[in-house]
Amino acid sequence: MPVLRFFRTFWRERAFCIPAIVTIAVGIGATTAVASFAYAVLLRPFPYPESHRLVRLTTVLTEEQGASRNMSLLDVRDVNERATLSSNFGAYNDYDSLLQGPNGAEIVSVSELNLQVLRALGIAPALGRLFADVEDPGSPVREAILSHSLWKSRFGGDPTVLGRNIVLRRASYEVVGVMPAEFSFPDRAQLWLTMDSWYELPLDGSQQQREQRAFPTLGRLAPGVSLAQAQAEIDRIAAGLQREHPKTNRGVEVKLVPLREAAVGPVRPYVFLLATGVTLLLLICLGNVGNLFLLRVLARRQQYAVQSALGAGRLDLARGPLADSVALCLIGGTLGALLAWFAVEVLDRILPDTLPTWLSLQVDPAVLAFCFGLTLFVGLALGIAPALMGSRFDLAATLGRGSRTATSSSSRGRWALIVVEVALSFVLLVGAGLLMASFAQLQQSEQGFQPDGLIVVRAMNSQVASGSREQIAAFYAAHHQRILDRLAALPGVVSTASTDRVPYVGFKVRNGRLRVRGSTDEELRFMRPIASADVSTDYFETMGIPLVRGRTFESIDTADSAPVVIINEVAAEILFSDREALGQMLHFGNTVTPTNPYSRVVGVVGDVKHDAVESGTLELYFPSSQWPNAGSYYVLRTEGDPAGYGPAVGDAIREIDPGTAMVWQKSMNDRIDETLWQRRLWSSLFALFAASAVLLAIVGLYGLLSYSIVGRRSEIGVRLALGARPTEIGSMVVADGLKLVTAGLTLGAFGAFAVTRFIATTLDGVGELGWPLYVATLKCQPGPSARPKDSPPQSVPP
């Protein structure tokens, strides 16, 4: 039976079959795992009906060097009213809030959105209804929709929850619906409110200004309408808004971006590099397996010659090798699928919880079908080619010579495969070296502050203030100071501070508008990305941010005193390159109002990095004593290990504000490491591919040299009989291997140069590779091992 014959062959030639199966499993497994990841990121449809029609609406400011922003609510309203080829454009916003309850407050992720967003997504509630159309006279605006998880955890899945009131920090809301379990837009949202409920609250009204372009916007293309057709209509609408509102919309363009591109755009280069790396690894695997099959067929030439002499045709000679190759590839492919499943499970566990909920990592059935299709193709290719080569020989010559040597053409083919393997492994090593070097550089780079001994606490205070801007600012400043004083009393705490944003945590960098008061007139400038924060008095001391000149915030900077601001060195150089920055008047925002006046620059501090690759950002710091800031972060400078403080920090905060909900508490070093997870993941995977490629190249080179020794046994015997020493024979074999390695390195150097240039120009924060890493990579390349002096050459029987 064919199965029994295969197992007999497998046991008899296990030295060939086991390496072939393992090599195929590694190649197919790695390919399937990476293909599953790439499919989840780039191809798997979003969990919404006809998700390919969903688009994001963004603003492009041509007068600010094409800076991209979100939309203003008034522009969204106008686009909705005038567009016919696309519809249901709605804005949304998300934040954390406190949900009050009988057992205390609970932090929930809230999304405020327009009803059009839910209509565009096309998801019906599992219970109840969506928001009422606010255009209907008298309709309520304080409505809430629960997520399925919040409905289960907070209300026990009670269907009578509809009509109940829930209390957040700012107001109470009526529950009108519960969404399905799989719905969490925009990402991990637990509670949805109407955008109109925000307008009803006593805010400063800036959210309804046309210049306030801060809201992500989602819409849907009409059936049968292409993106280009819809974009042409949006261009006409944007041009009309420019004519109607020249003061706020001059140079403002509106672009449609597919939701997939908007969601995965920053990750796409990494996925492409990962796919390229695994493709190179698969090519090396196929080259290795091809060499193994080719050597096996050539070693059987004597057997094929005897079968041919007994009347076997070429089809008969090809049938056995073809069946064996397909069987081996199917076994290796099955093991590869299991390996891919295991790898995807491990990858899903080690990735951070902050990944988008739509990014579900699993071995997709389509990817699994691709895996087995590729396996079958590999089996046919590896079976047919060697089988045809083994059946096309000179019968008389083969029977006369035995199996002394292979033909020169087949030898050249095997040598070419080894050269290509060495070249590809060199390319992978150089690429991995570049990614790992950039990751190490990011870890060791100067942050602009002192992260050692620093604790960051994310908390949600229950206190809510009301009144004028000055009254609210004074209330929160006093509330935060009481908490800071209690935290400072903890043993080992050197200093404390509060802020609404922290580097590597919540310090959002965005394109902002600055006004600088000149010597004669007011000067309007559109500047580069800006990071701003409201901070307490001791923030710079606690963070370890150096003061370059001027002063930091002091107790005299109160809600009743003149507004002040501190800027970084980059801002001082860009805004005031022709004069001293101290004493200058600066305004950050769209318009100057009594609630947002000019601020005087009183200090210049060092530049701070806010994420892994950001640099050259303008930084503005405002005193939290002058601006209404509920605050959400507390920073502690400690003498000992930050990990040793545990729940003591949370207990101290709740002594002052029992209603405070603790979100998390981490050391700054841990937080910085968490932000680098992508670089760590990509560089680690690329390094794994590179190490596998080197091992496979070593195996291929060893197999080729071993076979060459076996094929040249007669020649070696003659050389020894004529007086050649074993060391000379070993040197000859080593020289053959070095020629192949040198040729592979030469070929790989060109590919490595192109790869490093591509990586450096594609990925932010990655520089080009210097010659020291090239040298280090060369040392990792495979080479023939030198044998001990006077040892006889080793041979491996075919």
XYZ file of N, CA, C and O in Angstrom, residues 45-49 121-127 146-152 178-190 192 356-360:
152
model
N -12.527 42.227 7.169
C -13.528 43.305 7.209
C -13.841 43.720 8.639
O -13.812 42.911 9.564
N -14.123 44.998 8.807
C -14.566 45.479 10.108
C -15.931 44.870 10.444
O -16.699 44.515 9.544
N -16.246 44.774 11.728
C -17.508 44.126 12.129
C -18.725 45.034 11.951
O -19.526 45.202 12.874
N -18.848 45.630 10.761
C -19.988 46.484 10.454
C -20.504 46.103 9.074
O -19.726 45.692 8.202
N -21.784 46.244 8.835
C -22.323 45.917 7.506
C -21.678 46.768 6.415
O -21.562 47.985 6.560
N -22.643 53.292 10.941
C -22.111 51.976 11.286
C -23.117 50.864 11.012
O -22.728 49.724 10.775
N -24.395 51.185 11.063
C -25.421 50.210 10.709
C -25.633 49.121 11.724
O -26.072 48.013 11.376
N -25.336 49.372 13.000
C -25.516 48.380 14.055
C -26.768 48.725 14.850
O -26.876 49.823 15.410
N -27.715 47.803 14.904
C -28.943 48.011 15.666
C -28.723 47.591 17.115
O -27.961 46.663 17.393
N -29.359 48.257 18.061
C -29.186 47.868 19.464
C -29.799 46.500 19.739
O -30.777 46.095 19.103
N -29.210 45.793 20.681
C -29.752 44.496 21.081
C -30.977 44.661 21.958
O -31.819 43.754 22.038
N -31.071 45.806 22.594
C -32.202 46.083 23.475
C -32.502 47.568 23.405
O -31.594 48.402 23.431
N -25.999 51.765 26.690
C -25.017 50.954 27.402
C -24.362 49.949 26.465
O -24.993 49.454 25.520
N -23.117 49.624 26.746
C -22.495 48.489 26.069
C -23.004 47.203 26.693
O -23.527 47.190 27.825
N -22.860 46.109 25.968
C -23.333 44.819 26.466
C -22.582 44.425 27.736
O -23.185 43.905 28.696
N -21.268 44.695 27.769
C -20.471 44.324 28.942
C -20.858 45.144 30.166
O -20.955 44.606 31.277
N -21.103 46.459 29.990
C -21.512 47.289 31.122
C -22.905 46.907 31.595
O -23.192 46.915 32.801
N -23.778 46.577 30.669
C -25.125 46.130 31.025
C -25.059 44.869 31.881
O -25.790 44.726 32.871
N -24.160 43.950 31.536
C -24.034 42.704 32.290
C -23.371 42.935 33.645
O -23.834 42.425 34.680
N -29.292 49.164 24.673
C -28.113 48.336 24.970
C -27.594 47.806 23.640
O -28.360 47.226 22.851
N -26.317 47.987 23.363
C -25.728 47.557 22.099
C -25.344 46.084 22.147
O -25.203 45.499 23.221
N -25.145 45.453 20.977
C -24.732 44.042 20.941
C -23.357 43.844 21.577
O -22.576 44.781 21.742
N -23.049 42.590 21.897
C -21.813 42.275 22.622
C -20.576 42.627 21.815
O -19.548 43.002 22.374
N -20.639 42.502 20.476
C -19.442 42.713 19.667
C -19.203 44.186 19.323
O -18.197 44.517 18.697
N -20.086 45.087 19.747
C -19.971 46.499 19.375
C -19.259 47.275 20.472
O -19.639 47.194 21.652
N -18.197 48.055 20.093
C -17.469 48.854 21.088
C -16.886 50.114 20.472
O -15.887 50.623 20.961
N -17.467 50.613 19.376
C -16.940 51.788 18.689
C -16.984 53.005 19.607
O -17.957 53.170 20.366
N -15.947 53.939 19.557
C -14.802 53.887 18.665
C -13.771 52.854 19.056
O -13.143 52.243 18.221
N -13.563 52.610 20.347
C -12.723 51.491 20.748
C -12.874 51.278 22.244
O -12.520 52.149 23.037
N -13.442 50.126 22.590
C -13.670 49.754 23.986
C -14.588 50.735 24.712
O -14.504 50.883 25.943
N -15.450 51.403 23.970
C -16.415 52.290 24.617
C -17.427 51.446 25.388
O -17.866 50.391 24.936
N -17.811 51.938 26.569
C -18.782 51.232 27.416
C -20.107 51.972 27.525
O -21.090 51.396 27.971
N -22.446 55.298 25.569
C -22.571 56.292 24.501
C -23.579 57.358 24.906
O -24.678 57.047 25.392
N -6.641 47.792 19.114
C -8.060 47.969 18.772
C -8.833 46.657 18.902
O -8.306 45.570 18.631
N -10.072 46.775 19.310
C -10.872 45.567 19.513
C -11.153 44.835 18.202
O -11.385 43.631 18.214
N -11.135 45.549 17.059
C -11.397 44.872 15.793
C -10.217 44.028 15.348
O -10.347 43.169 14.478
N -9.041 44.226 15.971
C -7.848 43.474 15.593
C -7.855 42.150 16.348
O -7.209 41.988 17.378
N -8.610 41.197 15.826
C -8.730 39.870 16.441
C -7.749 38.927 15.766
O -7.881 38.605 14.578
